[in-house]
Amino acid sequence: MKLITYQFSDRDFDSLDYENLEYDHMFIQRCPRGLVDKIPYKTEWIQNYADPIHSEWSRGLCIIHKKEEGYTETHQFVDVNWNTNTMQGKHYQIFHLNNLKIINAGISYPDKDMPEEMYISQAIEVMNLVDDKTILVGDFHAEDHELPYDLKLDKRSLWNHVHCKSFLKNNGEWLSLQKIITTPMNHIISNVDCFNTDRQGHHPIQFEIYD
């Protein structure tokens, strides 16, 4: 099965080639409402924060299903800020397929209206859900070696399967911020690849899973 995880960071709905990319299910964070309205496949979208001026740019989480299978639960983080910008996180989705769970997490990032403690709390909430039958995808806003102490993967006996860099900064530096996290016992992930271009911001990451 082919999957994609992507933190949407453009101001152009057409920048994501959702029709021609090869995948069975795509997990999008910061997905704008206007993009969901264009997708011809089954979608499951939950709004995080509304854009009061341009409703099509209200952001949320979305799962695109080219294959209609499994089911999805939606959860709100225990710790959220109700007065923040549209790029911050409020929810996570859990997609169930046979005995597998895939968590699509829209984790907030530290900012003037988002304390670091809330970012850490949200990340811990979804990391605590990872077991041998669970895959966690999302942007953790830091490379593995720069994660806060309470989020260190080795401290939590977790692995990140993304070793390519998929975020291009304005100064041309590439970073690895998006993660595909499992326990060390989970060996079903393979062929992780970043679809990078010269466009600034995040880029999709494809991976495969097998039973």
PDB file of C-alpha atoms in Angstrom:
ATOM      1  CA  MET A   1       0.000   0.000   0.000  1.00  0.00           C
ATOM      2  CA  LYS A   2       1.316   3.453  -0.935  1.00  0.00           C
ATOM      3  CA  LEU A   3       0.762   6.422   1.358  1.00  0.00           C
ATOM      4  CA  ILE A   4       1.702  10.114   1.364  1.00  0.00           C
ATOM      5  CA  THR A   5       2.065  12.544   4.254  1.00  0.00           C
ATOM      6  CA  TYR A   6       2.217  16.275   3.571  1.00  0.00           C
ATOM      7  CA  GLN A   7       2.144  19.512   5.542  1.00  0.00           C
ATOM      8  CA  PHE A   8       0.401  21.876   3.093  1.00  0.00           C
ATOM      9  CA  SER A   9       2.277  25.190   3.051  1.00  0.00           C
ATOM     10  CA  ASP A  10       1.317  26.833  -0.261  1.00  0.00           C
ATOM     11  CA  ARG A  11      -1.075  29.600  -1.239  1.00  0.00           C
ATOM     12  CA  ASP A  12      -2.010  27.745  -4.415  1.00  0.00           C
ATOM     13  CA  PHE A  13      -4.496  24.873  -4.366  1.00  0.00           C
ATOM     14  CA  ASP A  14      -3.105  23.507  -7.640  1.00  0.00           C
ATOM     15  CA  SER A  15       0.410  23.029  -6.212  1.00  0.00           C
ATOM     16  CA  LEU A  16      -0.583  19.590  -4.878  1.00  0.00           C
ATOM     17  CA  ASP A  17      -0.919  17.056  -7.704  1.00  0.00           C
ATOM     18  CA  TYR A  18      -3.487  14.930  -5.867  1.00  0.00           C
ATOM     19  CA  GLU A  19      -4.676  13.238  -9.078  1.00  0.00           C
ATOM     20  CA  ASN A  20      -1.368  12.087 -10.589  1.00  0.00           C
ATOM     21  CA  LEU A  21       0.627  11.264  -7.450  1.00  0.00           C
ATOM     22  CA  GLU A  22       0.620   7.538  -6.759  1.00  0.00           C
ATOM     23  CA  TYR A  23      -1.021   6.682  -3.427  1.00  0.00           C
ATOM     24  CA  ASP A  24      -3.900   4.833  -1.812  1.00  0.00           C
ATOM     25  CA  HIS A  25      -4.323   7.275   1.084  1.00  0.00           C
ATOM     26  CA  MET A  26      -2.861  10.765   1.587  1.00  0.00           C
ATOM     27  CA  PHE A  27      -2.578  12.413   5.026  1.00  0.00           C
ATOM     28  CA  ILE A  28      -2.503  16.217   4.869  1.00  0.00           C
ATOM     29  CA  GLN A  29      -1.877  18.650   7.699  1.00  0.00           C
ATOM     30  CA  ARG A  30      -2.869  22.361   7.414  1.00  0.00           C
ATOM     31  CA  CYS A  31      -5.169  21.402   4.562  1.00  0.00           C
ATOM     32  CA  PRO A  32      -7.254  24.380   3.323  1.00  0.00           C
ATOM     33  CA  ARG A  33     -11.007  24.007   2.880  1.00  0.00           C
ATOM     34  CA  GLY A  34     -10.767  25.196  -0.722  1.00  0.00           C
ATOM     35  CA  LEU A  35      -8.446  22.324  -1.645  1.00  0.00           C
ATOM     36  CA  VAL A  36     -10.829  19.740  -0.181  1.00  0.00           C
ATOM     37  CA  ASP A  37     -13.650  21.103  -2.332  1.00  0.00           C
ATOM     38  CA  LYS A  38     -11.618  20.381  -5.500  1.00  0.00           C
ATOM     39  CA  ILE A  39     -10.622  16.770  -4.747  1.00  0.00           C
ATOM     40  CA  PRO A  40     -12.637  14.153  -6.687  1.00  0.00           C
ATOM     41  CA  TYR A  41     -11.938  11.317  -4.224  1.00  0.00           C
ATOM     42  CA  LYS A  42     -13.391  10.534  -0.819  1.00  0.00           C
ATOM     43  CA  THR A  43     -12.024  12.979   1.774  1.00  0.00           C
ATOM     44  CA  GLU A  44     -12.267  13.268   5.564  1.00  0.00           C
ATOM     45  CA  TRP A  45     -11.583  16.847   6.698  1.00  0.00           C
ATOM     46  CA  ILE A  46     -11.756  18.483  10.120  1.00  0.00           C
ATOM     47  CA  GLN A  47     -11.236  22.217  10.611  1.00  0.00           C
ATOM     48  CA  ASN A  48      -8.671  23.433  13.099  1.00  0.00           C
ATOM     49  CA  TYR A  49      -9.081  27.195  12.865  1.00  0.00           C
ATOM     50  CA  ALA A  50     -11.230  29.289  10.522  1.00  0.00           C
ATOM     51  CA  ASP A  51     -10.006  32.124   8.327  1.00  0.00           C
ATOM     52  CA  PRO A  52     -12.552  34.874   9.094  1.00  0.00           C
ATOM     53  CA  ILE A  53     -11.900  36.703   5.806  1.00  0.00           C
ATOM     54  CA  HIS A  54     -11.218  33.931   3.291  1.00  0.00           C
ATOM     55  CA  SER A  55     -13.132  30.795   4.326  1.00  0.00           C
ATOM     56  CA  GLU A  56     -11.460  28.731   1.596  1.00  0.00           C
ATOM     57  CA  TRP A  57      -8.189  29.150   3.525  1.00  0.00           C
ATOM     58  CA  SER A  58      -9.560  27.813   6.793  1.00  0.00           C
ATOM     59  CA  ARG A  59      -7.071  25.077   7.683  1.00  0.00           C
ATOM     60  CA  GLY A  60      -7.527  21.595   9.051  1.00  0.00           C
ATOM     61  CA  LEU A  61      -6.597  17.937   8.687  1.00  0.00           C
ATOM     62  CA  CYS A  62      -7.574  15.874   5.674  1.00  0.00           C
ATOM     63  CA  ILE A  63      -7.241  12.271   4.556  1.00  0.00           C
ATOM     64  CA  ILE A  64      -7.728  11.594   0.837  1.00  0.00           C
ATOM     65  CA  HIS A  65      -8.816   8.059   0.000  1.00  0.00           C
ATOM     66  CA  LYS A  66      -8.260   6.797  -3.534  1.00  0.00           C
ATOM     67  CA  LYS A  67      -9.211   3.418  -2.080  1.00  0.00           C
ATOM     68  CA  GLU A  68     -12.381   3.499   0.001  1.00  0.00           C
ATOM     69  CA  GLU A  69     -11.478   1.267   2.932  1.00  0.00           C
ATOM     70  CA  GLY A  70     -11.092   1.519   6.695  1.00  0.00           C
ATOM     71  CA  TYR A  71     -12.601   4.189   8.948  1.00  0.00           C
ATOM     72  CA  THR A  72     -11.402   7.345  10.720  1.00  0.00           C
ATOM     73  CA  GLU A  73     -11.797   8.766  14.222  1.00  0.00           C
ATOM     74  CA  THR A  74     -11.227  12.461  14.988  1.00  0.00           C
ATOM     75  CA  HIS A  75      -9.942  13.735  18.327  1.00  0.00           C
ATOM     76  CA  GLN A  76      -9.297  17.181  19.757  1.00  0.00           C
ATOM     77  CA  PHE A  77      -6.073  17.739  21.665  1.00  0.00           C
ATOM     78  CA  VAL A  78      -6.507  18.070  25.417  1.00  0.00           C
ATOM     79  CA  ASP A  79      -4.392  21.245  25.381  1.00  0.00           C
ATOM     80  CA  VAL A  80      -5.441  23.828  22.753  1.00  0.00           C
ATOM     81  CA  ASN A  81      -5.405  27.603  22.301  1.00  0.00           C
ATOM     82  CA  TRP A  82      -8.795  28.867  21.121  1.00  0.00           C
ATOM     83  CA  ASN A  83      -7.428  32.250  19.967  1.00  0.00           C
ATOM     84  CA  THR A  84      -4.602  31.612  17.547  1.00  0.00           C
ATOM     85  CA  ASN A  85      -3.822  31.638  13.824  1.00  0.00           C
ATOM     86  CA  THR A  86      -5.075  29.216  11.174  1.00  0.00           C
ATOM     87  CA  MET A  87      -1.713  27.427  10.858  1.00  0.00           C
ATOM     88  CA  GLN A  88      -1.854  26.016  14.392  1.00  0.00           C
ATOM     89  CA  GLY A  89      -3.167  22.609  15.395  1.00  0.00           C
ATOM     90  CA  LYS A  90      -6.242  21.527  17.291  1.00  0.00           C
ATOM     91  CA  HIS A  91      -7.054  17.958  16.177  1.00  0.00           C
ATOM     92  CA  TYR A  92      -5.650  14.620  15.150  1.00  0.00           C
ATOM     93  CA  GLN A  93      -7.204  11.847  13.079  1.00  0.00           C
ATOM     94  CA  ILE A  94      -6.805   8.092  13.588  1.00  0.00           C
ATOM     95  CA  PHE A  95      -7.315   6.018  10.439  1.00  0.00           C
ATOM     96  CA  HIS A  96      -8.088   2.351  11.137  1.00  0.00           C
ATOM     97  CA  LEU A  97      -7.339  -0.258   8.493  1.00  0.00           C
ATOM     98  CA  ASN A  98      -7.518  -3.910   9.519  1.00  0.00           C
ATOM     99  CA  ASN A  99      -5.175  -4.137  12.549  1.00  0.00           C
ATOM    100  CA  LEU A 100      -3.251  -0.966  11.661  1.00  0.00           C
ATOM    101  CA  LYS A 101      -3.751   2.599  12.935  1.00  0.00           C
ATOM    102  CA  ILE A 102      -2.315   5.699  11.229  1.00  0.00           C
ATOM    103  CA  ILE A 103      -2.406   8.950  13.192  1.00  0.00           C
ATOM    104  CA  ASN A 104      -2.560  12.163  11.150  1.00  0.00           C
ATOM    105  CA  ALA A 105      -1.454  14.833  13.625  1.00  0.00           C
ATOM    106  CA  GLY A 106      -1.723  18.603  13.195  1.00  0.00           C
ATOM    107  CA  ILE A 107       0.649  19.654  15.965  1.00  0.00           C
ATOM    108  CA  SER A 108       0.975  23.335  16.881  1.00  0.00           C
ATOM    109  CA  TYR A 109       4.308  25.141  16.729  1.00  0.00           C
ATOM    110  CA  PRO A 110       5.738  27.518  19.371  1.00  0.00           C
ATOM    111  CA  ASP A 111       4.831  31.138  18.582  1.00  0.00           C
ATOM    112  CA  LYS A 112       3.899  34.373  20.313  1.00  0.00           C
ATOM    113  CA  ASP A 113       0.358  33.057  20.935  1.00  0.00           C
ATOM    114  CA  MET A 114       1.328  29.390  21.298  1.00  0.00           C
ATOM    115  CA  PRO A 115       3.547  28.554  24.295  1.00  0.00           C
ATOM    116  CA  GLU A 116       6.140  25.831  23.841  1.00  0.00           C
ATOM    117  CA  GLU A 117       4.491  23.866  26.645  1.00  0.00           C
ATOM    118  CA  MET A 118       1.318  23.509  24.549  1.00  0.00           C
ATOM    119  CA  TYR A 119       3.291  22.327  21.501  1.00  0.00           C
ATOM    120  CA  ILE A 120       5.039  19.738  23.676  1.00  0.00           C
ATOM    121  CA  SER A 121       1.760  18.654  25.276  1.00  0.00           C
ATOM    122  CA  GLN A 122       0.119  18.045  21.889  1.00  0.00           C
ATOM    123  CA  ALA A 123       3.114  16.111  20.590  1.00  0.00           C
ATOM    124  CA  ILE A 124       3.256  13.959  23.729  1.00  0.00           C
ATOM    125  CA  GLU A 125      -0.476  13.204  23.455  1.00  0.00           C
ATOM    126  CA  VAL A 126      -0.099  11.566  20.035  1.00  0.00           C
ATOM    127  CA  MET A 127       3.319  10.013  20.722  1.00  0.00           C
ATOM    128  CA  ASN A 128       1.799   8.236  23.711  1.00  0.00           C
ATOM    129  CA  LEU A 129      -0.649   6.524  21.336  1.00  0.00           C
ATOM    130  CA  VAL A 130       2.072   4.835  19.262  1.00  0.00           C
ATOM    131  CA  ASP A 131       2.281   1.084  19.742  1.00  0.00           C
ATOM    132  CA  ASP A 132       3.520  -1.773  17.544  1.00  0.00           C
ATOM    133  CA  LYS A 133       0.438  -1.453  15.295  1.00  0.00           C
ATOM    134  CA  THR A 134       0.481   2.343  14.941  1.00  0.00           C
ATOM    135  CA  ILE A 135       2.116   4.829  12.547  1.00  0.00           C
ATOM    136  CA  LEU A 136       2.242   8.523  13.479  1.00  0.00           C
ATOM    137  CA  VAL A 137       2.680  11.123  10.708  1.00  0.00           C
ATOM    138  CA  GLY A 138       2.987  14.890  10.964  1.00  0.00           C
ATOM    139  CA  ASP A 139       5.238  17.932  11.209  1.00  0.00           C
ATOM    140  CA  PHE A 140       7.063  18.125  14.543  1.00  0.00           C
ATOM    141  CA  HIS A 141       8.650  21.519  13.675  1.00  0.00           C
ATOM    142  CA  ALA A 142      12.174  20.354  14.518  1.00  0.00           C
ATOM    143  CA  GLU A 143      14.773  17.920  13.266  1.00  0.00           C
ATOM    144  CA  ASP A 144      15.181  14.800  15.398  1.00  0.00           C
ATOM    145  CA  HIS A 145      18.292  16.053  17.211  1.00  0.00           C
ATOM    146  CA  GLU A 146      16.606  19.403  18.004  1.00  0.00           C
ATOM    147  CA  LEU A 147      13.391  18.046  19.521  1.00  0.00           C
ATOM    148  CA  PRO A 148      12.672  19.183  23.099  1.00  0.00           C
ATOM    149  CA  TYR A 149      13.907  16.744  25.733  1.00  0.00           C
ATOM    150  CA  ASP A 150      10.421  15.367  26.477  1.00  0.00           C
ATOM    151  CA  LEU A 151       9.960  14.544  22.777  1.00  0.00           C
ATOM    152  CA  LYS A 152      13.310  12.846  22.149  1.00  0.00           C
ATOM    153  CA  LEU A 153      12.582   9.720  20.132  1.00  0.00           C
ATOM    154  CA  ASP A 154      15.239   7.530  21.737  1.00  0.00           C
ATOM    155  CA  LYS A 155      13.929   8.521  25.170  1.00  0.00           C
ATOM    156  CA  ARG A 156      10.517   7.224  24.102  1.00  0.00           C
ATOM    157  CA  SER A 157      11.834   4.133  22.243  1.00  0.00           C
ATOM    158  CA  LEU A 158      10.421   5.421  18.946  1.00  0.00           C
ATOM    159  CA  TRP A 159      11.829   5.543  15.420  1.00  0.00           C
ATOM    160  CA  ASN A 160      11.501   8.148  12.691  1.00  0.00           C
ATOM    161  CA  HIS A 161      11.579   6.581   9.217  1.00  0.00           C
ATOM    162  CA  VAL A 162      12.131   9.880   7.349  1.00  0.00           C
ATOM    163  CA  HIS A 163      15.792  10.459   6.541  1.00  0.00           C
ATOM    164  CA  CYS A 164      15.331  12.807   3.576  1.00  0.00           C
ATOM    165  CA  LYS A 165      14.872  16.561   3.976  1.00  0.00           C
ATOM    166  CA  SER A 166      11.506  17.855   2.748  1.00  0.00           C
ATOM    167  CA  PHE A 167      11.319  21.483   3.955  1.00  0.00           C
ATOM    168  CA  LEU A 168      13.079  24.265   2.014  1.00  0.00           C
ATOM    169  CA  LYS A 169      13.741  27.501   3.921  1.00  0.00           C
ATOM    170  CA  ASN A 170      13.888  30.952   2.332  1.00  0.00           C
ATOM    171  CA  ASN A 171      17.696  30.917   2.608  1.00  0.00           C
ATOM    172  CA  GLY A 172      17.975  27.668   0.610  1.00  0.00           C
ATOM    173  CA  GLU A 173      18.597  25.395   3.603  1.00  0.00           C
ATOM    174  CA  TRP A 174      16.815  22.038   3.646  1.00  0.00           C
ATOM    175  CA  LEU A 175      15.398  20.611   6.900  1.00  0.00           C
ATOM    176  CA  SER A 176      13.729  17.355   7.939  1.00  0.00           C
ATOM    177  CA  LEU A 177      10.690  18.351  10.018  1.00  0.00           C
ATOM    178  CA  GLN A 178       7.987  15.901   8.935  1.00  0.00           C
ATOM    179  CA  LYS A 179       8.119  12.496  10.562  1.00  0.00           C
ATOM    180  CA  ILE A 180       6.832   8.963  10.157  1.00  0.00           C
ATOM    181  CA  ILE A 181       7.090   7.515  13.665  1.00  0.00           C
ATOM    182  CA  THR A 182       6.710   3.932  14.874  1.00  0.00           C
ATOM    183  CA  THR A 183       8.063   1.665  17.577  1.00  0.00           C
ATOM    184  CA  PRO A 184      11.276  -0.250  16.774  1.00  0.00           C
ATOM    185  CA  MET A 185       9.157  -3.404  16.470  1.00  0.00           C
ATOM    186  CA  ASN A 186       7.200  -1.993  13.538  1.00  0.00           C
ATOM    187  CA  HIS A 187       8.983  -3.102  10.364  1.00  0.00           C
ATOM    188  CA  ILE A 188       6.174  -2.624   7.828  1.00  0.00           C
ATOM    189  CA  ILE A 189       7.416   0.710   6.402  1.00  0.00           C
ATOM    190  CA  SER A 190       9.627   0.881   3.325  1.00  0.00           C
ATOM    191  CA  ASN A 191      10.576   3.056   0.328  1.00  0.00           C
ATOM    192  CA  VAL A 192      10.339   6.431   2.079  1.00  0.00           C
ATOM    193  CA  ASP A 193      10.944   9.182  -0.470  1.00  0.00           C
ATOM    194  CA  CYS A 194      10.616  12.990  -0.522  1.00  0.00           C
ATOM    195  CA  PHE A 195       9.097  14.666  -3.604  1.00  0.00           C
ATOM    196  CA  ASN A 196      11.278  17.767  -3.513  1.00  0.00           C
ATOM    197  CA  THR A 197      11.246  20.730  -5.911  1.00  0.00           C
ATOM    198  CA  ASP A 198      12.765  24.219  -5.787  1.00  0.00           C
ATOM    199  CA  ARG A 199       9.562  25.546  -4.188  1.00  0.00           C
ATOM    200  CA  GLN A 200       9.992  26.929  -0.659  1.00  0.00           C
ATOM    201  CA  GLY A 201       8.124  25.210   2.155  1.00  0.00           C
ATOM    202  CA  HIS A 202       7.098  21.610   2.764  1.00  0.00           C
ATOM    203  CA  HIS A 203       7.014  18.825   0.170  1.00  0.00           C
ATOM    204  CA  PRO A 204       5.102  15.512   0.128  1.00  0.00           C
ATOM    205  CA  ILE A 205       6.681  12.329   1.482  1.00  0.00           C
ATOM    206  CA  GLN A 206       5.673   8.959   0.062  1.00  0.00           C
ATOM    207  CA  PHE A 207       6.090   5.624   1.815  1.00  0.00           C
ATOM    208  CA  GLU A 208       4.844   2.065   1.544  1.00  0.00           C
ATOM    209  CA  ILE A 209       3.495  -0.345   4.120  1.00  0.00           C
ATOM    210  CA  TYR A 210       3.057  -4.081   3.893  1.00  0.00           C
ATOM    211  CA  ASP A 211       1.512  -6.695   6.171  1.00  0.00           C
TER     212      ASP A 211
END
